[in-house]
Every structure is written in structure tokens, then in C-alpha cells.
């Protein structure tokens, strides 16, 4: 599964850098598909440790073979991270994870992250959104773009 996420990250990076697909590349995307990807979860901050638990969901009308959720932070990540399977670091403040298959009106795999911060912060803003969804149309972005403020209290903040 990790290869799929890394392949998605690399392909998306190529798209950004080159402005298009490399010659002969195949994405497996179905540009005619329509799906409604949503994320629900919790965030908690204790010291320099941020815990994130999220569940991707597809409210339909079509199934997706995979998608990539992006988690962006207002604080820098520590240099070394032990990430969950299917996740990859995408920058100093960013992690991306594959969702696995998202059946129509179903859930993807539960994603749990324990991220170390470069230094302790009194608060961290966590942004969750879809980075890649196979080219499907998503007409309801309100349920897959979240901004959560986590205070260094150990309390859980739901989204």
C-alpha cells in the first residue's frame, strides 16, 4: 500500500512541476466519476506531539479506488517521523496519506498519525483536505476541507 501513496505523491509532484503528465504516464483516473469525499476525526496536542485520527468517507455517487488526504500544520515537523503505512512526508509541515478504496457510501481505512513537532508550540493549526482523488468531481468541498485549532492541553478537538 505504501507504494501506491508514494506513487500518488510522486505523480502529483510531477504534475505541479511540469504542468502536466509526463509522456506515456497513466494515472488510472476516471475524469467522468463523481464522488463526495469527506473526513471526520480528532486532533490533540500535548507538548511537541500532535495526534491525529481521521476516517475518510465517500458519500457517493461513485466508488473511488483510492484518494490522498493532505494534513498541513502551522508548526514545523521534527526531522524524524515514524509515519503510518500509506503515509509520506510532503514538506516541512505536510504529510499525505492514501485513503485506500472508498466504496460508494462507505468508509476508507482509519488513519492514525502521531507527529513530532520540531519544538513545543502552545497551539497548532491543522488543515485537512483532499490532495488527489483520481480526477473525480467533488461538488461538496465543505466536508473534506477542515481547519482545526489544537491547543497544548491534551484535549481532543473533533472535526
Short mmCIF file of N, CA and C in Angstrom, two decimals:
data_model
loop_
_atom_site.label_atom_id
_atom_site.label_comp_id
_atom_site.label_asym_id
_atom_site.label_seq_id
_atom_site.Cartn_x
_atom_site.Cartn_y
_atom_site.Cartn_z
N UNK A 1 0.81 -1.19 0.00
CA UNK A 1 0.00 0.00 0.00
C UNK A 1 0.85 1.26 0.00
N UNK A 2 1.99 1.23 0.67
CA UNK A 2 2.85 2.40 0.74
C UNK A 2 3.29 2.84 -0.64
N UNK A 3 3.54 1.87 -1.55
CA UNK A 3 3.96 2.21 -2.91
C UNK A 3 2.90 3.05 -3.62
N UNK A 4 1.62 2.74 -3.36
CA UNK A 4 0.54 3.49 -4.01
C UNK A 4 0.57 4.94 -3.56
N UNK A 5 0.72 5.19 -2.26
CA UNK A 5 0.74 6.56 -1.75
C UNK A 5 1.95 7.30 -2.29
N UNK A 6 3.11 6.66 -2.26
CA UNK A 6 4.32 7.31 -2.77
C UNK A 6 4.17 7.57 -4.25
N UNK A 7 3.61 6.63 -5.00
CA UNK A 7 3.39 6.82 -6.43
C UNK A 7 2.45 8.00 -6.65
N UNK A 8 1.40 8.13 -5.84
CA UNK A 8 0.48 9.26 -5.95
C UNK A 8 1.19 10.57 -5.66
N UNK A 9 2.03 10.58 -4.62
CA UNK A 9 2.77 11.78 -4.25
C UNK A 9 3.71 12.17 -5.38
N UNK A 10 4.44 11.20 -5.91
CA UNK A 10 5.39 11.48 -6.98
C UNK A 10 4.66 11.98 -8.22
N UNK A 11 3.58 11.34 -8.61
CA UNK A 11 2.82 11.75 -9.79
C UNK A 11 2.26 13.15 -9.61
N UNK A 12 1.70 13.43 -8.45
CA UNK A 12 1.15 14.76 -8.20
C UNK A 12 2.26 15.81 -8.23
N UNK A 13 3.42 15.48 -7.69
CA UNK A 13 4.57 16.38 -7.73
C UNK A 13 5.00 16.67 -9.16
N UNK A 14 5.01 15.65 -10.00
CA UNK A 14 5.35 15.84 -11.41
C UNK A 14 4.34 16.75 -12.09
N UNK A 15 3.06 16.58 -11.76
CA UNK A 15 2.02 17.42 -12.35
C UNK A 15 2.25 18.89 -11.98
N UNK A 16 2.61 19.14 -10.73
CA UNK A 16 2.83 20.50 -10.28
C UNK A 16 4.06 21.09 -10.95
N UNK A 17 5.15 20.33 -10.99
CA UNK A 17 6.41 20.84 -11.52
C UNK A 17 6.38 21.01 -13.03
N UNK A 18 5.77 20.09 -13.75
CA UNK A 18 5.81 20.14 -15.21
C UNK A 18 4.56 20.73 -15.82
N UNK A 19 3.52 20.91 -15.03
CA UNK A 19 2.28 21.46 -15.57
C UNK A 19 1.48 20.44 -16.36
N UNK A 20 1.82 19.18 -16.28
CA UNK A 20 1.08 18.14 -17.00
C UNK A 20 1.69 16.78 -16.76
N UNK A 21 1.12 15.78 -17.40
CA UNK A 21 1.61 14.42 -17.24
C UNK A 21 2.84 14.18 -18.10
N UNK A 22 3.81 13.39 -17.60
CA UNK A 22 4.93 13.00 -18.44
C UNK A 22 4.44 12.11 -19.58
N UNK A 23 5.14 12.11 -20.68
CA UNK A 23 4.75 11.31 -21.84
C UNK A 23 4.61 9.85 -21.44
N UNK A 24 3.49 9.24 -21.80
CA UNK A 24 3.27 7.81 -21.54
C UNK A 24 2.78 7.49 -20.15
N UNK A 25 2.59 8.50 -19.28
CA UNK A 25 2.13 8.23 -17.92
C UNK A 25 0.65 7.88 -17.93
N UNK A 26 0.27 6.95 -17.05
CA UNK A 26 -1.13 6.55 -16.91
C UNK A 26 -1.52 6.71 -15.46
N UNK A 27 -2.57 7.45 -15.19
CA UNK A 27 -2.94 7.74 -13.81
C UNK A 27 -4.02 6.83 -13.27
N UNK A 28 -4.76 6.16 -14.14
CA UNK A 28 -5.87 5.35 -13.67
C UNK A 28 -7.06 6.20 -13.27
N UNK A 29 -7.02 7.50 -13.57
CA UNK A 29 -8.10 8.40 -13.21
C UNK A 29 -9.30 8.21 -14.12
N UNK A 30 -10.48 8.40 -13.55
CA UNK A 30 -11.72 8.39 -14.31
C UNK A 30 -12.29 9.79 -14.24
N UNK A 31 -11.98 10.65 -15.24
CA UNK A 31 -12.41 12.04 -15.17
C UNK A 31 -13.93 12.22 -15.18
N UNK A 32 -14.68 11.18 -15.52
CA UNK A 32 -16.13 11.28 -15.52
C UNK A 32 -16.76 10.90 -14.20
N UNK A 33 -15.99 10.38 -13.26
CA UNK A 33 -16.53 9.93 -11.97
C UNK A 33 -16.91 11.12 -11.10
N UNK A 34 -17.91 10.91 -10.26
CA UNK A 34 -18.28 11.92 -9.27
C UNK A 34 -18.38 11.24 -7.92
N UNK A 35 -17.71 11.80 -6.95
CA UNK A 35 -17.72 11.25 -5.60
C UNK A 35 -17.74 12.41 -4.61
N UNK A 36 -18.15 12.15 -3.40
CA UNK A 36 -18.19 13.16 -2.36
C UNK A 36 -17.33 12.67 -1.20
N UNK A 37 -16.05 13.03 -1.23
CA UNK A 37 -15.11 12.60 -0.20
C UNK A 37 -15.29 13.50 1.02
N UNK A 38 -15.29 12.90 2.19
CA UNK A 38 -15.43 13.63 3.46
C UNK A 38 -14.44 13.06 4.46
N UNK A 39 -14.06 13.87 5.43
CA UNK A 39 -13.16 13.42 6.50
C UNK A 39 -13.77 13.78 7.85
N UNK A 40 -13.65 12.86 8.78
CA UNK A 40 -14.09 13.09 10.15
C UNK A 40 -12.97 12.59 11.04
N UNK A 41 -12.73 13.27 12.14
CA UNK A 41 -11.66 12.81 13.01
C UNK A 41 -11.47 13.67 14.23
N UNK A 42 -10.30 13.48 14.85
CA UNK A 42 -9.94 14.19 16.07
C UNK A 42 -8.47 14.56 16.04
N UNK A 43 -8.15 15.66 16.73
CA UNK A 43 -6.78 16.15 16.83
C UNK A 43 -6.51 16.47 18.29
N UNK A 44 -5.29 16.16 18.76
CA UNK A 44 -4.91 16.55 20.11
C UNK A 44 -3.42 16.89 20.13
N UNK A 45 -3.07 17.90 20.92
CA UNK A 45 -1.68 18.37 21.04
C UNK A 45 -1.25 18.30 22.49
N UNK A 46 -0.13 17.62 22.72
CA UNK A 46 0.47 17.55 24.05
C UNK A 46 1.96 17.76 23.88
N UNK A 47 2.47 18.87 24.42
CA UNK A 47 3.89 19.17 24.26
C UNK A 47 4.23 19.34 22.78
N UNK A 48 5.22 18.62 22.33
CA UNK A 48 5.64 18.68 20.93
C UNK A 48 5.11 17.48 20.16
N UNK A 49 4.01 16.88 20.63
CA UNK A 49 3.44 15.69 20.00
C UNK A 49 2.00 15.97 19.59
N UNK A 50 1.72 15.80 18.29
CA UNK A 50 0.38 16.03 17.75
C UNK A 50 -0.18 14.69 17.31
N UNK A 51 -1.37 14.38 17.83
CA UNK A 51 -2.05 13.13 17.46
C UNK A 51 -3.24 13.46 16.58
N UNK A 52 -3.34 12.73 15.46
CA UNK A 52 -4.43 12.94 14.51
C UNK A 52 -5.03 11.58 14.18
N UNK A 53 -6.32 11.47 14.29
CA UNK A 53 -7.05 10.27 13.89
C UNK A 53 -8.14 10.72 12.95
N UNK A 54 -8.17 10.14 11.75
CA UNK A 54 -9.22 10.53 10.81
C UNK A 54 -9.72 9.34 10.02
N UNK A 55 -10.97 9.48 9.58
CA UNK A 55 -11.61 8.45 8.77
C UNK A 55 -12.11 9.11 7.50
N UNK A 56 -11.61 8.68 6.33
CA UNK A 56 -12.16 9.17 5.07
C UNK A 56 -13.46 8.45 4.75
N UNK A 57 -14.35 9.17 4.11
CA UNK A 57 -15.65 8.62 3.76
C UNK A 57 -16.02 9.08 2.36
N UNK A 58 -16.75 8.26 1.64
CA UNK A 58 -17.23 8.62 0.31
C UNK A 58 -18.76 8.56 0.35
N UNK A 59 -19.38 9.71 0.18
CA UNK A 59 -20.84 9.77 0.20
C UNK A 59 -21.45 9.55 -1.18
N UNK A 60 -20.61 9.16 -2.15
CA UNK A 60 -21.10 8.78 -3.48
C UNK A 60 -21.18 9.94 -4.45
N UNK A 61 -21.69 9.73 -5.61
CA UNK A 61 -22.42 8.56 -6.10
C UNK A 61 -21.55 7.45 -6.69
N UNK A 62 -20.23 7.66 -6.86
CA UNK A 62 -19.38 6.60 -7.43
C UNK A 62 -18.30 6.20 -6.43
N UNK A 63 -17.84 4.97 -6.53
CA UNK A 63 -16.73 4.50 -5.70
C UNK A 63 -15.42 5.06 -6.24
N UNK A 64 -14.42 5.19 -5.37
CA UNK A 64 -13.09 5.61 -5.78
C UNK A 64 -12.09 4.51 -5.40
N UNK A 65 -11.16 4.17 -6.29
CA UNK A 65 -10.17 3.15 -5.95
C UNK A 65 -9.18 3.62 -4.89
N UNK A 66 -8.98 4.95 -4.76
CA UNK A 66 -8.02 5.50 -3.81
C UNK A 66 -8.12 7.01 -3.85
N UNK A 67 -7.67 7.66 -2.82
CA UNK A 67 -7.55 9.11 -2.78
C UNK A 67 -6.38 9.42 -1.84
N UNK A 68 -5.96 10.67 -1.83
CA UNK A 68 -4.87 11.08 -0.95
C UNK A 68 -5.34 12.26 -0.11
N UNK A 69 -5.27 12.10 1.21
CA UNK A 69 -5.62 13.17 2.13
C UNK A 69 -4.33 13.89 2.51
N UNK A 70 -4.41 15.22 2.60
CA UNK A 70 -3.25 16.03 2.98
C UNK A 70 -3.50 16.64 4.35
N UNK A 71 -2.49 16.61 5.21
CA UNK A 71 -2.54 17.22 6.54
C UNK A 71 -1.43 18.26 6.58
N UNK A 72 -1.82 19.53 6.74
CA UNK A 72 -0.85 20.62 6.81
C UNK A 72 -0.89 21.25 8.19
N UNK A 73 0.27 21.61 8.71
CA UNK A 73 0.38 22.15 10.06
C UNK A 73 0.93 23.57 10.05
N UNK A 74 0.61 24.34 11.08
CA UNK A 74 1.17 25.68 11.22
C UNK A 74 2.55 25.63 11.87
N UNK A 75 2.97 24.48 12.37
CA UNK A 75 4.27 24.31 13.01
C UNK A 75 5.09 23.30 12.22
N UNK A 76 6.41 23.44 12.28
CA UNK A 76 7.29 22.52 11.56
C UNK A 76 7.36 21.17 12.24
N UNK A 77 7.44 20.14 11.41
CA UNK A 77 7.61 18.77 11.90
C UNK A 77 9.06 18.53 12.31
N UNK A 78 9.25 17.66 13.27
CA UNK A 78 10.60 17.22 13.62
C UNK A 78 11.21 16.51 12.42
N UNK A 79 12.52 16.44 12.37
CA UNK A 79 13.20 15.82 11.23
C UNK A 79 12.81 14.36 11.04
N UNK A 80 12.75 13.62 12.12
CA UNK A 80 12.43 12.19 12.02
C UNK A 80 10.99 11.95 12.42
N UNK A 81 10.29 11.18 11.60
CA UNK A 81 8.89 10.82 11.85
C UNK A 81 8.71 9.34 11.56
N UNK A 82 7.94 8.67 12.40
CA UNK A 82 7.51 7.31 12.10
C UNK A 82 6.06 7.42 11.69
N UNK A 83 5.84 7.34 10.36
CA UNK A 83 4.50 7.54 9.82
C UNK A 83 3.77 6.22 9.64
N UNK A 84 2.46 6.30 9.67
CA UNK A 84 1.61 5.14 9.43
C UNK A 84 1.83 4.63 8.01
N UNK A 85 1.55 3.34 7.80
CA UNK A 85 1.66 2.76 6.47
C UNK A 85 0.75 3.52 5.51
N UNK A 86 1.26 3.79 4.31
CA UNK A 86 0.49 4.52 3.31
C UNK A 86 0.62 6.02 3.43
N UNK A 87 1.47 6.50 4.35
CA UNK A 87 1.66 7.94 4.54
C UNK A 87 3.09 8.32 4.18
N UNK A 88 3.26 9.57 3.74
CA UNK A 88 4.58 10.08 3.37
C UNK A 88 4.66 11.55 3.75
N UNK A 89 5.83 11.97 4.11
CA UNK A 89 6.05 13.39 4.40
C UNK A 89 6.13 14.12 3.07
N UNK A 90 5.47 15.28 2.98
CA UNK A 90 5.44 16.03 1.73
C UNK A 90 6.03 17.43 1.89
N UNK A 91 6.65 17.70 3.00
CA UNK A 91 7.25 19.01 3.24
C UNK A 91 7.57 19.19 4.71
N UNK A 92 8.04 20.38 5.06
CA UNK A 92 8.42 20.67 6.45
C UNK A 92 7.21 20.67 7.39
N UNK A 93 6.01 20.89 6.82
CA UNK A 93 4.79 20.99 7.64
C UNK A 93 3.65 20.17 7.06
N UNK A 94 3.97 19.18 6.25
CA UNK A 94 2.93 18.47 5.50
C UNK A 94 3.14 16.97 5.46
N UNK A 95 2.03 16.24 5.59
CA UNK A 95 2.01 14.78 5.46
C UNK A 95 0.84 14.42 4.56
N UNK A 96 1.03 13.44 3.68
CA UNK A 96 -0.06 12.95 2.84
C UNK A 96 -0.24 11.46 3.11
N UNK A 97 -1.48 10.99 3.04
CA UNK A 97 -1.78 9.58 3.28
C UNK A 97 -2.81 9.10 2.28
N UNK A 98 -2.63 7.87 1.81
CA UNK A 98 -3.65 7.30 0.94
C UNK A 98 -4.82 6.85 1.79
N UNK A 99 -6.01 6.92 1.22
CA UNK A 99 -7.21 6.54 1.95
C UNK A 99 -7.54 5.07 1.78
N UNK A 100 -6.99 4.44 0.73
CA UNK A 100 -7.42 3.10 0.35
C UNK A 100 -8.72 3.24 -0.42
N UNK A 101 -9.30 2.13 -0.84
CA UNK A 101 -10.54 2.20 -1.61
C UNK A 101 -11.64 2.90 -0.82
N UNK A 102 -12.39 3.74 -1.53
CA UNK A 102 -13.53 4.43 -0.93
C UNK A 102 -14.79 3.98 -1.65
N UNK A 103 -15.47 2.97 -1.08
CA UNK A 103 -16.68 2.48 -1.74
C UNK A 103 -17.78 3.54 -1.71
N UNK A 104 -18.72 3.42 -2.64
CA UNK A 104 -19.85 4.33 -2.66
C UNK A 104 -20.60 4.21 -1.33
N UNK A 105 -20.81 5.33 -0.67
CA UNK A 105 -21.48 5.38 0.64
C UNK A 105 -20.76 4.50 1.67
N UNK A 106 -19.41 4.58 1.66
CA UNK A 106 -18.64 3.76 2.59
C UNK A 106 -17.41 4.49 3.12
N UNK A 107 -16.71 3.82 4.03
CA UNK A 107 -15.55 4.37 4.70
C UNK A 107 -14.26 3.84 4.11
N UNK A 108 -13.21 4.65 4.16
CA UNK A 108 -11.86 4.22 3.83
C UNK A 108 -11.18 3.72 5.09
N UNK A 109 -9.89 3.48 4.99
CA UNK A 109 -9.16 2.98 6.16
C UNK A 109 -8.97 4.09 7.20
N UNK A 110 -9.00 3.71 8.46
CA UNK A 110 -8.76 4.67 9.53
C UNK A 110 -7.29 5.03 9.51
N UNK A 111 -7.00 6.31 9.64
CA UNK A 111 -5.62 6.80 9.58
C UNK A 111 -5.27 7.41 10.92
N UNK A 112 -4.22 6.90 11.54
CA UNK A 112 -3.74 7.43 12.81
C UNK A 112 -2.32 7.95 12.65
N UNK A 113 -2.09 9.18 13.07
CA UNK A 113 -0.76 9.78 12.99
C UNK A 113 -0.35 10.30 14.36
N UNK A 114 0.88 10.06 14.72
CA UNK A 114 1.48 10.68 15.89
C UNK A 114 2.69 11.42 15.34
N UNK A 115 2.56 12.75 15.27
CA UNK A 115 3.58 13.57 14.63
C UNK A 115 4.38 14.34 15.68
N UNK A 116 5.69 14.24 15.57
CA UNK A 116 6.56 15.03 16.44
C UNK A 116 6.80 16.39 15.81
N UNK A 117 6.70 17.43 16.62
CA UNK A 117 6.98 18.79 16.15
C UNK A 117 8.44 19.13 16.41
N UNK A 118 8.98 20.03 15.61
CA UNK A 118 10.37 20.45 15.78
C UNK A 118 10.58 21.03 17.19
N UNK A 119 9.58 21.79 17.67
CA UNK A 119 9.64 22.32 19.02
C UNK A 119 8.23 22.46 19.58
N UNK A 120 8.16 22.55 20.87
CA UNK A 120 6.85 22.68 21.53
C UNK A 120 6.17 23.97 21.08
N UNK A 121 4.84 23.89 20.85
CA UNK A 121 4.06 25.06 20.44
C UNK A 121 2.82 25.15 21.33
N UNK A 122 2.39 26.36 21.71
CA UNK A 122 1.19 26.49 22.55
C UNK A 122 -0.08 26.11 21.80
N UNK A 123 -0.03 26.19 20.46
CA UNK A 123 -1.17 25.81 19.63
C UNK A 123 -0.67 25.47 18.23
N UNK A 124 -1.43 24.63 17.54
CA UNK A 124 -1.11 24.27 16.17
C UNK A 124 -2.40 24.27 15.36
N UNK A 125 -2.36 24.91 14.22
CA UNK A 125 -3.49 24.88 13.29
C UNK A 125 -3.27 23.68 12.37
N UNK A 126 -4.26 22.81 12.28
CA UNK A 126 -4.20 21.62 11.44
C UNK A 126 -5.22 21.79 10.31
N UNK A 127 -4.74 21.68 9.08
CA UNK A 127 -5.61 21.77 7.90
C UNK A 127 -5.66 20.40 7.23
N UNK A 128 -6.87 19.91 6.98
CA UNK A 128 -7.08 18.60 6.36
C UNK A 128 -7.84 18.83 5.06
N UNK A 129 -7.35 18.25 3.97
CA UNK A 129 -8.07 18.36 2.70
C UNK A 129 -7.67 17.22 1.76
N UNK A 130 -8.37 17.13 0.65
CA UNK A 130 -8.06 16.13 -0.36
C UNK A 130 -6.98 16.68 -1.28
N UNK A 131 -5.89 15.92 -1.43
CA UNK A 131 -4.81 16.34 -2.31
C UNK A 131 -5.00 15.74 -3.70
N UNK A 132 -5.52 14.52 -3.75
CA UNK A 132 -5.72 13.81 -5.02
C UNK A 132 -6.90 12.86 -4.86
N UNK A 133 -7.79 12.82 -5.86
CA UNK A 133 -8.94 11.92 -5.77
C UNK A 133 -9.18 11.16 -7.07
N UNK A 134 -8.14 11.00 -7.86
CA UNK A 134 -8.28 10.24 -9.09
C UNK A 134 -8.99 10.99 -10.20
N UNK A 135 -9.12 12.29 -10.07
CA UNK A 135 -9.77 13.08 -11.10
C UNK A 135 -11.27 13.15 -10.98
N UNK A 136 -11.84 12.61 -9.92
CA UNK A 136 -13.29 12.63 -9.75
C UNK A 136 -13.77 14.05 -9.43
N UNK A 137 -15.00 14.35 -9.78
CA UNK A 137 -15.63 15.62 -9.43
C UNK A 137 -16.20 15.51 -8.03
N UNK A 138 -15.93 16.52 -7.20
CA UNK A 138 -16.48 16.57 -5.85
C UNK A 138 -17.17 17.92 -5.70
N UNK A 139 -18.49 17.91 -5.72
CA UNK A 139 -19.27 19.15 -5.68
C UNK A 139 -19.46 19.71 -4.28
N UNK A 140 -19.08 18.95 -3.25
CA UNK A 140 -19.27 19.39 -1.87
C UNK A 140 -17.93 19.42 -1.15
N UNK A 141 -17.20 20.51 -1.28
CA UNK A 141 -15.88 20.61 -0.64
C UNK A 141 -15.99 20.94 0.84
N UNK A 142 -17.15 21.32 1.32
CA UNK A 142 -17.32 21.72 2.72
C UNK A 142 -17.02 20.58 3.69
N UNK A 143 -17.19 19.33 3.26
CA UNK A 143 -16.97 18.22 4.18
C UNK A 143 -15.61 17.54 4.01
N UNK A 144 -14.75 18.08 3.14
CA UNK A 144 -13.41 17.49 3.04
C UNK A 144 -12.31 18.53 3.20
N UNK A 145 -12.67 19.72 3.58
CA UNK A 145 -11.68 20.76 3.91
C UNK A 145 -11.95 21.24 5.33
N UNK A 146 -11.03 20.94 6.23
CA UNK A 146 -11.21 21.28 7.64
C UNK A 146 -10.01 22.06 8.16
N UNK A 147 -10.28 22.98 9.08
CA UNK A 147 -9.23 23.71 9.78
C UNK A 147 -9.54 23.55 11.27
N UNK A 148 -8.57 23.01 12.02
CA UNK A 148 -8.77 22.74 13.44
C UNK A 148 -7.64 23.40 14.22
N UNK A 149 -7.99 24.14 15.27
CA UNK A 149 -7.01 24.72 16.18
C UNK A 149 -6.87 23.79 17.37
N UNK A 150 -5.66 23.26 17.54
CA UNK A 150 -5.38 22.38 18.68
C UNK A 150 -4.50 23.12 19.67
N UNK A 151 -4.98 23.23 20.91
CA UNK A 151 -4.20 23.86 21.97
C UNK A 151 -3.40 22.81 22.71
N UNK A 152 -2.27 23.22 23.27
CA UNK A 152 -1.39 22.31 24.00
C UNK A 152 -1.98 22.01 25.38
N UNK A 153 -3.11 21.28 25.36
CA UNK A 153 -3.80 20.91 26.60
C UNK A 153 -4.02 19.40 26.69
N UNK A 154 -3.80 18.70 25.57
CA UNK A 154 -4.10 17.28 25.53
C UNK A 154 -5.54 16.98 25.22
N UNK A 155 -6.38 18.04 25.11
CA UNK A 155 -7.80 17.85 24.80
C UNK A 155 -7.96 17.42 23.34
N UNK A 156 -9.03 16.66 23.08
CA UNK A 156 -9.34 16.22 21.71
C UNK A 156 -10.26 17.25 21.08
N UNK A 157 -9.93 17.62 19.84
CA UNK A 157 -10.75 18.54 19.05
C UNK A 157 -11.27 17.79 17.86
N UNK A 158 -12.59 17.74 17.70
CA UNK A 158 -13.22 16.95 16.65
C UNK A 158 -13.48 17.80 15.41
N UNK A 159 -13.46 17.12 14.27
CA UNK A 159 -13.85 17.77 13.01
C UNK A 159 -14.64 16.79 12.18
#
